[in-house]
Amino acid sequence: MIGSISFPAPHFTFRSAYRTLRVCILALLILLGGCANWSDITGAHFTDLFSSDEDEVEIDEAELAELQTLTPIKPLWQAKLAESKTAVFLPVYENGALYAADESGRLIKLDPATGREIWHVDTKSQLSGGVGTGGGMILLGTYKGEVLAFDEEGNALWQSQVPSEILSPPQTDNGIVVVRTGDSKLYGLNATDGKQIWNYQGVIPPLTVRNFVGVSITRGAIFAGFPGGKLIALDLFTGNVGWEATVSQPHGVTELERMTDISSLPVVDEDQVCAVAYRGRAACFEISNGNQIWARDASSSAGMMMDNSHVYISEEQGTVAAYDKSSGAAVWKRGKLGSRKLSALMIARGTRLVVGDDQGYVTLISRQDGSLLGRAPTDGSMILSRPEYLSDGFVVQTQKGGLFAFSLQ
């Protein structure tokens, strides 16, 4: 028993030589590992290597003109960190402060109302995962597999080591720090001193895509999506598997065709946990035993969010869709956002969603009908991670290292 959870012991069709060439390039990059710039095949942005010209979304002048008439979102402040060449960073609002990091090794604490820097730390490491918070700690990961823990004043608490690079923010709950490495292994560390308590390694397909997905923790359980379309629930304290469910089944003949990775965070409420696979399906399961509630065709590498009545998915080709939370029935779908690559969504106060895109814009969308409510630019570079809550707005971090805060008043 974990909390209230009782645990029992894309199809790709390559239709042209051009598309086949792209696939071969991806396979070569995967084999070469660090020899290539991964920014185009990490997280929400590996998908373009699988896209043929016929999949491209054309942004016409009328669409752009409509977007330009939207009410501008009020900016609050902006700050600057170093550009990220390969890593993706998520700023975090915690205990009335904002924490952010960059690939150069800088960790900063900001006043979320003004953007004023309160302190900064040079970790002297090349950071690759962050920022994670909880239990009074600020957590970061490095390409060398180092887990770095600081207190809220920037003082170093401990450093731990795992075998491979850390591409997502370490998470902590109930005295356990959970670290996910780039090879999809999970490690449970003691939050007091960083010593390893357990580790988990599932069955991973021969070919997967490197991404920055982390884990979701709630009620003494860890929920993580894996390559091959698997969603797994683990005991937070022991790392034991509670249940395993299939979000999407691999299809096709070759390993490339059979890739259907869950490259985004599962979302969890009191009763169910949901996940979505790239070029596969979205599905929701009972949180206690993993029994499927519903499933439907969908494709996303950015992920989903959930409120009391709907599941919202940042789908491929620049579309945001809403589905009924209890049945999976389609409610609305909104395209024509000026981009074919969207970030994960943020649920804002009232009835709004916030999403970023690869053109550096943030857009407000109505949760009720998908209508567009507002839009604002940043620095023109990709917004890879989801927008982060502030007490009176939200903040995004761009690939160029820009931190841009906006009001939702």
Short mmCIF file of N, CA and C in Angstrom, two decimals, residues 198-273:
data_model
loop_
_atom_site.label_atom_id
_atom_site.label_comp_id
_atom_site.label_asym_id
_atom_site.label_seq_id
_atom_site.Cartn_x
_atom_site.Cartn_y
_atom_site.Cartn_z
N TRP A 198 17.52 3.42 -3.60
CA TRP A 198 17.06 2.42 -4.55
C TRP A 198 17.31 2.90 -5.96
N ASN A 199 17.17 1.99 -6.91
CA ASN A 199 17.23 2.36 -8.32
C ASN A 199 16.28 1.48 -9.10
N TYR A 200 15.84 1.98 -10.25
CA TYR A 200 14.90 1.24 -11.10
C TYR A 200 15.35 1.36 -12.54
N GLN A 201 15.35 0.23 -13.23
CA GLN A 201 15.61 0.20 -14.66
C GLN A 201 14.61 -0.72 -15.33
N GLY A 202 13.77 -0.15 -16.18
CA GLY A 202 12.79 -0.94 -16.89
C GLY A 202 13.36 -1.48 -18.19
N VAL A 203 12.50 -2.14 -18.94
CA VAL A 203 12.87 -2.67 -20.26
C VAL A 203 12.75 -1.54 -21.27
N ILE A 204 13.85 -1.19 -21.90
CA ILE A 204 13.88 -0.07 -22.84
C ILE A 204 14.08 -0.62 -24.26
N PRO A 205 13.30 -0.14 -25.23
CA PRO A 205 13.47 -0.60 -26.62
C PRO A 205 14.87 -0.28 -27.14
N PRO A 206 15.31 -0.98 -28.19
CA PRO A 206 16.66 -0.75 -28.72
C PRO A 206 16.91 0.68 -29.17
N LEU A 207 15.86 1.36 -29.63
CA LEU A 207 16.02 2.70 -30.17
C LEU A 207 15.05 3.65 -29.48
N THR A 208 15.57 4.68 -28.84
CA THR A 208 14.74 5.68 -28.20
C THR A 208 15.30 7.06 -28.52
N VAL A 209 14.51 8.08 -28.22
CA VAL A 209 14.94 9.45 -28.47
C VAL A 209 15.23 10.14 -27.15
N ARG A 210 16.35 10.80 -27.08
CA ARG A 210 16.77 11.53 -25.89
C ARG A 210 15.81 12.68 -25.63
N ASN A 211 15.31 12.78 -24.40
CA ASN A 211 14.39 13.86 -24.07
C ASN A 211 14.56 14.26 -22.61
N PHE A 212 13.88 15.34 -22.23
CA PHE A 212 14.08 15.91 -20.91
C PHE A 212 12.91 15.64 -19.97
N VAL A 213 12.14 14.58 -20.22
CA VAL A 213 10.99 14.28 -19.39
C VAL A 213 11.45 13.82 -18.00
N GLY A 214 10.73 14.23 -16.97
CA GLY A 214 11.01 13.83 -15.60
C GLY A 214 9.97 12.85 -15.08
N VAL A 215 9.56 13.04 -13.83
CA VAL A 215 8.57 12.17 -13.21
C VAL A 215 7.56 13.04 -12.46
N SER A 216 6.40 12.45 -12.18
CA SER A 216 5.39 13.09 -11.33
C SER A 216 5.30 12.30 -10.03
N ILE A 217 5.27 13.00 -8.90
CA ILE A 217 5.21 12.36 -7.59
C ILE A 217 3.97 12.85 -6.85
N THR A 218 3.21 11.91 -6.32
CA THR A 218 2.04 12.27 -5.52
C THR A 218 1.65 11.11 -4.62
N ARG A 219 1.23 11.42 -3.41
CA ARG A 219 0.68 10.42 -2.49
C ARG A 219 1.56 9.18 -2.34
N GLY A 220 2.86 9.40 -2.22
CA GLY A 220 3.77 8.29 -2.00
C GLY A 220 4.06 7.44 -3.20
N ALA A 221 3.73 7.93 -4.39
CA ALA A 221 3.97 7.16 -5.61
C ALA A 221 4.63 8.03 -6.66
N ILE A 222 5.42 7.39 -7.51
CA ILE A 222 6.06 8.03 -8.64
C ILE A 222 5.39 7.53 -9.91
N PHE A 223 5.04 8.44 -10.81
CA PHE A 223 4.47 8.06 -12.10
C PHE A 223 5.42 8.55 -13.19
N ALA A 224 5.82 7.62 -14.05
CA ALA A 224 6.79 7.95 -15.09
C ALA A 224 6.42 7.29 -16.40
N GLY A 225 6.53 8.05 -17.49
CA GLY A 225 6.34 7.49 -18.82
C GLY A 225 7.67 7.05 -19.40
N PHE A 226 7.65 6.01 -20.23
CA PHE A 226 8.87 5.43 -20.76
C PHE A 226 8.77 5.21 -22.27
N PRO A 227 9.93 5.02 -22.92
CA PRO A 227 9.90 4.59 -24.32
C PRO A 227 9.12 3.28 -24.45
N GLY A 228 8.52 3.09 -25.62
CA GLY A 228 7.69 1.91 -25.82
C GLY A 228 6.26 2.12 -25.37
N GLY A 229 5.91 3.36 -24.97
CA GLY A 229 4.53 3.67 -24.61
C GLY A 229 4.09 3.19 -23.25
N LYS A 230 5.03 2.90 -22.34
CA LYS A 230 4.69 2.37 -21.02
C LYS A 230 4.56 3.49 -19.98
N LEU A 231 3.56 3.36 -19.11
CA LEU A 231 3.39 4.22 -17.95
C LEU A 231 3.53 3.34 -16.71
N ILE A 232 4.42 3.73 -15.81
CA ILE A 232 4.73 2.88 -14.66
C ILE A 232 4.55 3.67 -13.37
N ALA A 233 3.97 2.99 -12.35
CA ALA A 233 3.82 3.54 -11.01
C ALA A 233 4.78 2.82 -10.08
N LEU A 234 5.58 3.60 -9.34
CA LEU A 234 6.57 3.05 -8.43
C LEU A 234 6.30 3.55 -7.01
N ASP A 235 6.71 2.74 -6.03
CA ASP A 235 6.68 3.15 -4.63
C ASP A 235 7.80 4.17 -4.41
N LEU A 236 7.47 5.34 -3.88
CA LEU A 236 8.45 6.39 -3.66
C LEU A 236 9.57 5.95 -2.74
N PHE A 237 9.26 5.15 -1.73
CA PHE A 237 10.22 4.83 -0.69
C PHE A 237 11.11 3.63 -1.00
N THR A 238 10.64 2.75 -1.89
CA THR A 238 11.40 1.53 -2.19
C THR A 238 11.78 1.40 -3.66
N GLY A 239 11.10 2.11 -4.55
CA GLY A 239 11.32 1.95 -5.98
C GLY A 239 10.66 0.73 -6.57
N ASN A 240 9.88 0.00 -5.75
CA ASN A 240 9.19 -1.18 -6.27
C ASN A 240 8.07 -0.79 -7.23
N VAL A 241 7.87 -1.62 -8.25
CA VAL A 241 6.82 -1.35 -9.23
C VAL A 241 5.47 -1.72 -8.64
N GLY A 242 4.52 -0.78 -8.70
CA GLY A 242 3.16 -1.06 -8.26
C GLY A 242 2.32 -1.59 -9.40
N TRP A 243 2.33 -0.88 -10.51
CA TRP A 243 1.65 -1.37 -11.71
C TRP A 243 2.28 -0.77 -12.95
N GLU A 244 2.01 -1.42 -14.06
CA GLU A 244 2.50 -0.97 -15.36
C GLU A 244 1.34 -0.99 -16.34
N ALA A 245 1.19 0.08 -17.11
CA ALA A 245 0.10 0.18 -18.08
C ALA A 245 0.66 0.59 -19.43
N THR A 246 -0.08 0.27 -20.48
CA THR A 246 0.33 0.62 -21.85
C THR A 246 -0.50 1.79 -22.35
N VAL A 247 0.18 2.90 -22.62
CA VAL A 247 -0.49 4.06 -23.21
C VAL A 247 -0.60 3.87 -24.72
N SER A 248 0.48 3.41 -25.34
CA SER A 248 0.51 3.27 -26.79
C SER A 248 1.35 2.05 -27.17
N GLN A 249 0.83 1.23 -28.07
CA GLN A 249 1.54 0.04 -28.53
C GLN A 249 2.44 0.39 -29.72
N PRO A 250 3.70 -0.07 -29.69
CA PRO A 250 4.56 0.14 -30.86
C PRO A 250 3.99 -0.59 -32.08
N HIS A 251 4.14 0.01 -33.26
CA HIS A 251 3.69 -0.60 -34.51
C HIS A 251 4.79 -0.43 -35.55
N GLY A 252 4.75 -1.28 -36.54
CA GLY A 252 5.71 -1.16 -37.62
C GLY A 252 6.72 -2.29 -37.62
N VAL A 253 7.58 -2.27 -38.64
CA VAL A 253 8.56 -3.34 -38.83
C VAL A 253 9.90 -2.97 -38.24
N THR A 254 10.40 -1.79 -38.57
CA THR A 254 11.72 -1.37 -38.10
C THR A 254 11.62 -0.75 -36.72
N GLU A 255 12.77 -0.67 -36.04
CA GLU A 255 12.80 -0.05 -34.72
C GLU A 255 12.43 1.43 -34.80
N LEU A 256 12.81 2.09 -35.87
CA LEU A 256 12.42 3.49 -36.04
C LEU A 256 10.92 3.64 -36.14
N GLU A 257 10.29 2.74 -36.90
CA GLU A 257 8.84 2.80 -37.05
C GLU A 257 8.12 2.50 -35.74
N ARG A 258 8.75 1.71 -34.88
CA ARG A 258 8.11 1.26 -33.66
C ARG A 258 8.29 2.22 -32.48
N MET A 259 9.03 3.29 -32.68
CA MET A 259 9.22 4.23 -31.58
C MET A 259 7.91 4.94 -31.23
N THR A 260 7.49 4.82 -30.00
CA THR A 260 6.30 5.52 -29.50
C THR A 260 6.57 5.92 -28.06
N ASP A 261 7.50 6.86 -27.89
CA ASP A 261 7.96 7.25 -26.56
C ASP A 261 6.96 8.16 -25.86
N ILE A 262 6.85 8.00 -24.55
CA ILE A 262 6.17 9.00 -23.73
C ILE A 262 7.24 9.98 -23.29
N SER A 263 7.29 11.12 -23.91
CA SER A 263 8.36 12.09 -23.69
C SER A 263 7.86 13.33 -22.96
N SER A 264 6.81 13.17 -22.15
CA SER A 264 6.27 14.27 -21.36
C SER A 264 5.79 13.73 -20.02
N LEU A 265 5.51 14.64 -19.09
CA LEU A 265 5.11 14.24 -17.76
C LEU A 265 3.69 13.68 -17.73
N PRO A 266 3.45 12.60 -16.99
CA PRO A 266 2.07 12.20 -16.68
C PRO A 266 1.42 13.28 -15.81
N VAL A 267 0.09 13.37 -15.88
CA VAL A 267 -0.65 14.28 -15.01
C VAL A 267 -1.56 13.45 -14.10
N VAL A 268 -1.68 13.90 -12.86
CA VAL A 268 -2.33 13.09 -11.83
C VAL A 268 -3.32 13.93 -11.04
N ASP A 269 -4.49 13.35 -10.72
CA ASP A 269 -5.38 13.97 -9.74
C ASP A 269 -5.72 12.93 -8.68
N GLU A 270 -6.79 13.11 -7.97
CA GLU A 270 -7.14 12.19 -6.88
C GLU A 270 -7.52 10.80 -7.36
N ASP A 271 -8.03 10.70 -8.57
CA ASP A 271 -8.58 9.43 -9.04
C ASP A 271 -7.85 8.80 -10.20
N GLN A 272 -7.22 9.61 -11.06
CA GLN A 272 -6.67 9.05 -12.27
C GLN A 272 -5.35 9.70 -12.64
N VAL A 273 -4.59 8.97 -13.45
CA VAL A 273 -3.33 9.46 -14.00
C VAL A 273 -3.40 9.29 -15.51
#
